Coordinates of C-alpha atoms in Angstrom, one line a residue:
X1 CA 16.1 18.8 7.7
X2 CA 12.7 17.4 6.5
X3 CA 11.3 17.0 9.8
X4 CA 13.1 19.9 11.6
X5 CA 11.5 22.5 9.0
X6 CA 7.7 20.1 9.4
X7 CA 7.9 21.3 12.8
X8 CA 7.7 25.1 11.1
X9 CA 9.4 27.7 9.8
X10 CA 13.2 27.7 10.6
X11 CA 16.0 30.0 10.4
X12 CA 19.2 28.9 8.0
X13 CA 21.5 28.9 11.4
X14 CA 19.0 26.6 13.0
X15 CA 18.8 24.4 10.3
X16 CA 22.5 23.8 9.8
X17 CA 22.7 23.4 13.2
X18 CA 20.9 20.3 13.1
X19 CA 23.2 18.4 10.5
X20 CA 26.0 16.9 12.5
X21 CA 29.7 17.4 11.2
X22 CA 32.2 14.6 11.0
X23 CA 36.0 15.2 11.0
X24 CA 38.6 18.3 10.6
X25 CA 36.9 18.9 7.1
X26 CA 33.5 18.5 8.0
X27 CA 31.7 21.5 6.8
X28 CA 33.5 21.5 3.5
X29 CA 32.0 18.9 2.5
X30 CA 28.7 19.3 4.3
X31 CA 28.1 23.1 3.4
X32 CA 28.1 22.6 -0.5
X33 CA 25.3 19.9 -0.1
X34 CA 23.3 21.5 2.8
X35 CA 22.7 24.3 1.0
X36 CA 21.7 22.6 -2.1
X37 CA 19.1 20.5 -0.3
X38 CA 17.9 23.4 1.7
X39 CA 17.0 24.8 -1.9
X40 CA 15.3 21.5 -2.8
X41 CA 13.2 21.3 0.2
X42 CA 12.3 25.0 1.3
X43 CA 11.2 28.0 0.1
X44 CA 12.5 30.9 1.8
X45 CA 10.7 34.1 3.5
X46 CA 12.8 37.5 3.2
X47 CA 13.4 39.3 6.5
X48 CA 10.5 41.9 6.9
X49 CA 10.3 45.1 9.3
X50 CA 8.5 44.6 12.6
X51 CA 6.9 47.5 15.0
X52 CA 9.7 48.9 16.7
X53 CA 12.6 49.4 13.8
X54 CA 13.7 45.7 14.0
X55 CA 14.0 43.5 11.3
X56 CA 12.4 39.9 12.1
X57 CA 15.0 37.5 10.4
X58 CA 14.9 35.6 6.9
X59 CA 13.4 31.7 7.7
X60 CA 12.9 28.7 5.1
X61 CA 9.4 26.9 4.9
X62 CA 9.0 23.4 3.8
X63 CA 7.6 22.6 0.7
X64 CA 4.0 21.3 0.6
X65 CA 5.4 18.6 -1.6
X66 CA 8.3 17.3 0.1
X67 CA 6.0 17.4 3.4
X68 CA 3.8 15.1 1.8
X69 CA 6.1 12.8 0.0
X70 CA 9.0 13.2 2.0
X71 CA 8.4 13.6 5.5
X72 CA 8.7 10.4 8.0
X73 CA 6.2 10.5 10.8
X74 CA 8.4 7.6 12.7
X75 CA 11.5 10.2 12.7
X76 CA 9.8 12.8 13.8
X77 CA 8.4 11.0 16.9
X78 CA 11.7 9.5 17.6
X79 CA 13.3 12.5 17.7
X80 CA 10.8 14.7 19.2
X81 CA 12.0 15.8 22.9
X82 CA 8.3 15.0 23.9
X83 CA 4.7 13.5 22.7
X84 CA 3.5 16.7 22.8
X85 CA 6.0 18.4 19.9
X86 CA 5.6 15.3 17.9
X87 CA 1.9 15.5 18.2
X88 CA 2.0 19.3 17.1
X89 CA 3.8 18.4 14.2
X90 CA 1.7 15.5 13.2
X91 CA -1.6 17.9 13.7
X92 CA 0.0 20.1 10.9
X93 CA 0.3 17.4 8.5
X94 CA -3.1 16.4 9.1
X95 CA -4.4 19.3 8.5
X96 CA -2.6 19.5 4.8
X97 CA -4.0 16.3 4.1
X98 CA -7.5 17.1 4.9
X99 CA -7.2 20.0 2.6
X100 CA -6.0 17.4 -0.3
X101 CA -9.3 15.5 0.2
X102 CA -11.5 18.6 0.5
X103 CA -13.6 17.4 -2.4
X104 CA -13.5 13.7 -1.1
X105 CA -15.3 12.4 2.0
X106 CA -14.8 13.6 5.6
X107 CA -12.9 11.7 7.4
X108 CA -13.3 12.1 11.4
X109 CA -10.6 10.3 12.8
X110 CA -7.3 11.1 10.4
X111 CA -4.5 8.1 10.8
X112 CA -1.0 9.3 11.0
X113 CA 0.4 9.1 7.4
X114 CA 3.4 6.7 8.0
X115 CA 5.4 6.1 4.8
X116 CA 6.0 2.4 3.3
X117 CA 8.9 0.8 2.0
X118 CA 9.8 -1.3 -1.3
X119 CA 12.4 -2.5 0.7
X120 CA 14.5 -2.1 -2.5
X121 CA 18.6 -2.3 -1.7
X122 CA 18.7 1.4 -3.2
X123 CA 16.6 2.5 0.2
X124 CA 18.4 0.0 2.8
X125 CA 22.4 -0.3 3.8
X126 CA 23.1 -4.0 3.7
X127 CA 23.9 -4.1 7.5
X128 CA 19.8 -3.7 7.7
X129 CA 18.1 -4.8 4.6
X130 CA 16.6 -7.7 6.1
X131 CA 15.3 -6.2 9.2
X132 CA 11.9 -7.0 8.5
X133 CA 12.2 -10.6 8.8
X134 CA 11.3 -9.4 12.8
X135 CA 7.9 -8.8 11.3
X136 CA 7.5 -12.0 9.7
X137 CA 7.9 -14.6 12.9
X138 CA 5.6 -15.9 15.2
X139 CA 5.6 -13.6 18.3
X140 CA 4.8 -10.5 16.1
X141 CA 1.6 -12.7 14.6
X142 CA 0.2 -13.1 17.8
X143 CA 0.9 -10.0 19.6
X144 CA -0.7 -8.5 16.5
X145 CA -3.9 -10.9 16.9
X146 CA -3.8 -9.8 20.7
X147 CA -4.1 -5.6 19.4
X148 CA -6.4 -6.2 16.9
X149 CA -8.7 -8.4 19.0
X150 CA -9.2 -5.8 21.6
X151 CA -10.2 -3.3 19.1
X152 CA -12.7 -5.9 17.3
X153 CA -14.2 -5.9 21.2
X154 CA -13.7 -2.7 22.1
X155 CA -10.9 -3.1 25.2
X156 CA -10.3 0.5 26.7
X157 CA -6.6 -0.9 27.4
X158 CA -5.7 -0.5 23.4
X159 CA -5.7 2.7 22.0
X160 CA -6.7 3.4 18.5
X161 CA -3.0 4.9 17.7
X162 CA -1.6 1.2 19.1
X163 CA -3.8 -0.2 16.3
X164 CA -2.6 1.9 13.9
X165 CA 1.0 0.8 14.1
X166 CA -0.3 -2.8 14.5
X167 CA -1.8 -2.4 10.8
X168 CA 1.3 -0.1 9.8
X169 CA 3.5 -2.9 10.9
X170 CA 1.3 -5.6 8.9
X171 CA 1.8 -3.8 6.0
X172 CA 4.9 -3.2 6.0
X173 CA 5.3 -7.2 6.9
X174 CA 3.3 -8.2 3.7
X175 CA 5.3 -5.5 1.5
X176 CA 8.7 -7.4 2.5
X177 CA 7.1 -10.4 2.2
X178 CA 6.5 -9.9 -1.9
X179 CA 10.5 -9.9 -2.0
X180 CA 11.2 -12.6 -0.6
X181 CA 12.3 -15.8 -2.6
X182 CA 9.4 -18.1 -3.5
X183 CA 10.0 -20.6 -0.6
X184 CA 10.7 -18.1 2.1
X185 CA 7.3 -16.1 0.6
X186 CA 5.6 -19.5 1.2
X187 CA 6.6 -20.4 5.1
X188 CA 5.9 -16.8 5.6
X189 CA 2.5 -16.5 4.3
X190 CA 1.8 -20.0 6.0
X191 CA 2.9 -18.3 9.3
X192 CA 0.3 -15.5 8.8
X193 CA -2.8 -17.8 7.8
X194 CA -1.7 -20.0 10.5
X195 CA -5.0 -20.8 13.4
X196 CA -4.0 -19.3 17.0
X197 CA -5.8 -19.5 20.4
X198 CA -6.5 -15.4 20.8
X199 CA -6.7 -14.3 24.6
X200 CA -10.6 -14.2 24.8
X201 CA -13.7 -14.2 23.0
X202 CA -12.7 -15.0 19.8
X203 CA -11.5 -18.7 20.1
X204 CA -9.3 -19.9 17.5
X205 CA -8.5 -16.8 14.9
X206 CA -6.7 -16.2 11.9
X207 CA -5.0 -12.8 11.8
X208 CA -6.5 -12.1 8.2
X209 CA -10.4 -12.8 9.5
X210 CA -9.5 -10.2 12.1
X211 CA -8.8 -7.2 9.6
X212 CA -10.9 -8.0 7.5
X213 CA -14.0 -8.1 10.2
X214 CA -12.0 -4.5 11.6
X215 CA -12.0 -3.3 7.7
X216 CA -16.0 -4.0 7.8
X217 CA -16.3 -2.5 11.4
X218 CA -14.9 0.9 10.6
X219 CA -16.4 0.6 6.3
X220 CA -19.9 0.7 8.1
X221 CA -19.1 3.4 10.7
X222 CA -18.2 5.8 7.8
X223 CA -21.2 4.2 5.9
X224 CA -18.4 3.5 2.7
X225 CA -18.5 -0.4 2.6
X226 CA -19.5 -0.8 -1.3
X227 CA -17.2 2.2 -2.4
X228 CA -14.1 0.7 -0.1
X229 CA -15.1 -3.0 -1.2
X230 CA -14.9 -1.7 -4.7
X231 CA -11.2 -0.2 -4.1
X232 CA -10.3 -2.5 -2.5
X233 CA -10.6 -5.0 -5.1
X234 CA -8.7 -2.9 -7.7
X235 CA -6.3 -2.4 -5.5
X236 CA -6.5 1.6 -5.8
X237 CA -4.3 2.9 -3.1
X238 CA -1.1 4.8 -2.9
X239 CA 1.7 2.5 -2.9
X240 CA 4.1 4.7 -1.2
X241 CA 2.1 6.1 1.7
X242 CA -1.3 5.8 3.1
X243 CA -3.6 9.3 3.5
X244 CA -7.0 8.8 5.4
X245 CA -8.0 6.8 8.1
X246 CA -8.9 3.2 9.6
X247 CA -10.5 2.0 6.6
X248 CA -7.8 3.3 4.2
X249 CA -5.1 1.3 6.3
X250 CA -7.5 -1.7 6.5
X251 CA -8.4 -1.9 3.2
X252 CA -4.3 -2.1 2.2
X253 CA -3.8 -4.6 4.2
X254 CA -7.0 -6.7 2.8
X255 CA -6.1 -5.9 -1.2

């Protein structure tokens, strides 16, 4: 429902046409809590008079809120029918966020605002909790050295949004890695410090040098290196989702 009503304002037919119903009983149970959440999430718009006696019909509006603190950028693209309606969506949410730092710095190049994890149990079904461990081996290391090489020297092949996950997907990595038992924390952080051969240029790199030398790339393009330096080590950023651009990610990932 989050995402559906990001996309814009949405009618209450719409909207409970989007929750799936499971068995003879289905929307006895479904109704009740629909229509509770709907009240949680959305504000609603009464039906007003439009030229030509009709009445333009009564639609719900997402919360400013629950956009900001709710809504999950990697749903919505999955379940966009194209790029384009995704992109729409995402454009909307950038905008809100640029309002939120209106007395901050401009930032020219917004990053989408993916959410992180705690990777507590209460967030993941037990059939998935350990997903992440994909991030953790040694292919996703060096395909990540590969991205974040090219951006370091500026190969037209990678875009910026490819780097973006790339980070996204690092931080996530090094989130799950903090819950991990001592010993598996150890042989993971090994595996992430470890020397590789990167495709060209650079020689033997460790994944860490690269961020950081990206997180002093794009400090000096906005001309912020002492101010993100300073954040960075204090640690000052949001622990639940990231608002800003390249730096912001970066500087996560370095703290």
């Amino acid at each position: 429902m989050v995402n559906t009503l990001a996309g814009g304002q949405q009618t209450h037919s719409r909207l409970r046409s989007v929750i799936a119903e499971k068995g003879s009983r289905g929307a006895e149970i479904v109704d009740p809590l629909f229509e509770k959440v709907l009240k949680d999430i959305a504000d609603f718009t009464e039906p007003i008079a439009v030229p030509g006696g009709q009445m333009r019909q009564g639609s719900y509006q997402l919360k400013s809120d629950v956009r900001f603190n709710e809504f999950c950028p990697v749903l919505c693209q999955h379940r966009a029918l194209s790029p384009k309606s995704s992109a729409a969506v995402l454009m909307d949410v950038e905008k809100l966020e640029r309002d939120l730092l209106s007395n901050e710095e401009k930032i020219a190049q917004m990053w989408i605002p993916y959410q992180l994890s705690d990777f507590s149990e209460k967030t993941r079904h037990e059939s998935v909790r350990h997903i992440a461990k994909v991030l953790l081996c040694d292919r996703f290391v060096q395909l990540s050295i590969v991205v974040l090489e090219a951006g370091i020297l500026g190969r037209p092949e990678i875009r910026e949004t490819t780097t973006q996950l790339v980070i996204y997907l690092l931080s996530l990595a090094y989130q799950y890695m903090a819950t991990l038992p001592p010993s598996e924390k150890y042989a993971a952080v090994s595996r992430f410090r470890k020397s590789y051969v990167a495709t060209e240029g650079l020689k033997v790199v460790q994944l860490p040098l690269l961020v950081f030398v990206l997180f002093i790339i794009e400090c000096e393009k906005r001309a912020v290196k002492t101010k993100f330096l300073e954040r960075t080590m204090a640690g000052d950023f949001d622990k639940k989702r990231i608002v800003g651009g390249a730096a912001e990610y970066l500087g996560r990932l370095v703290t």
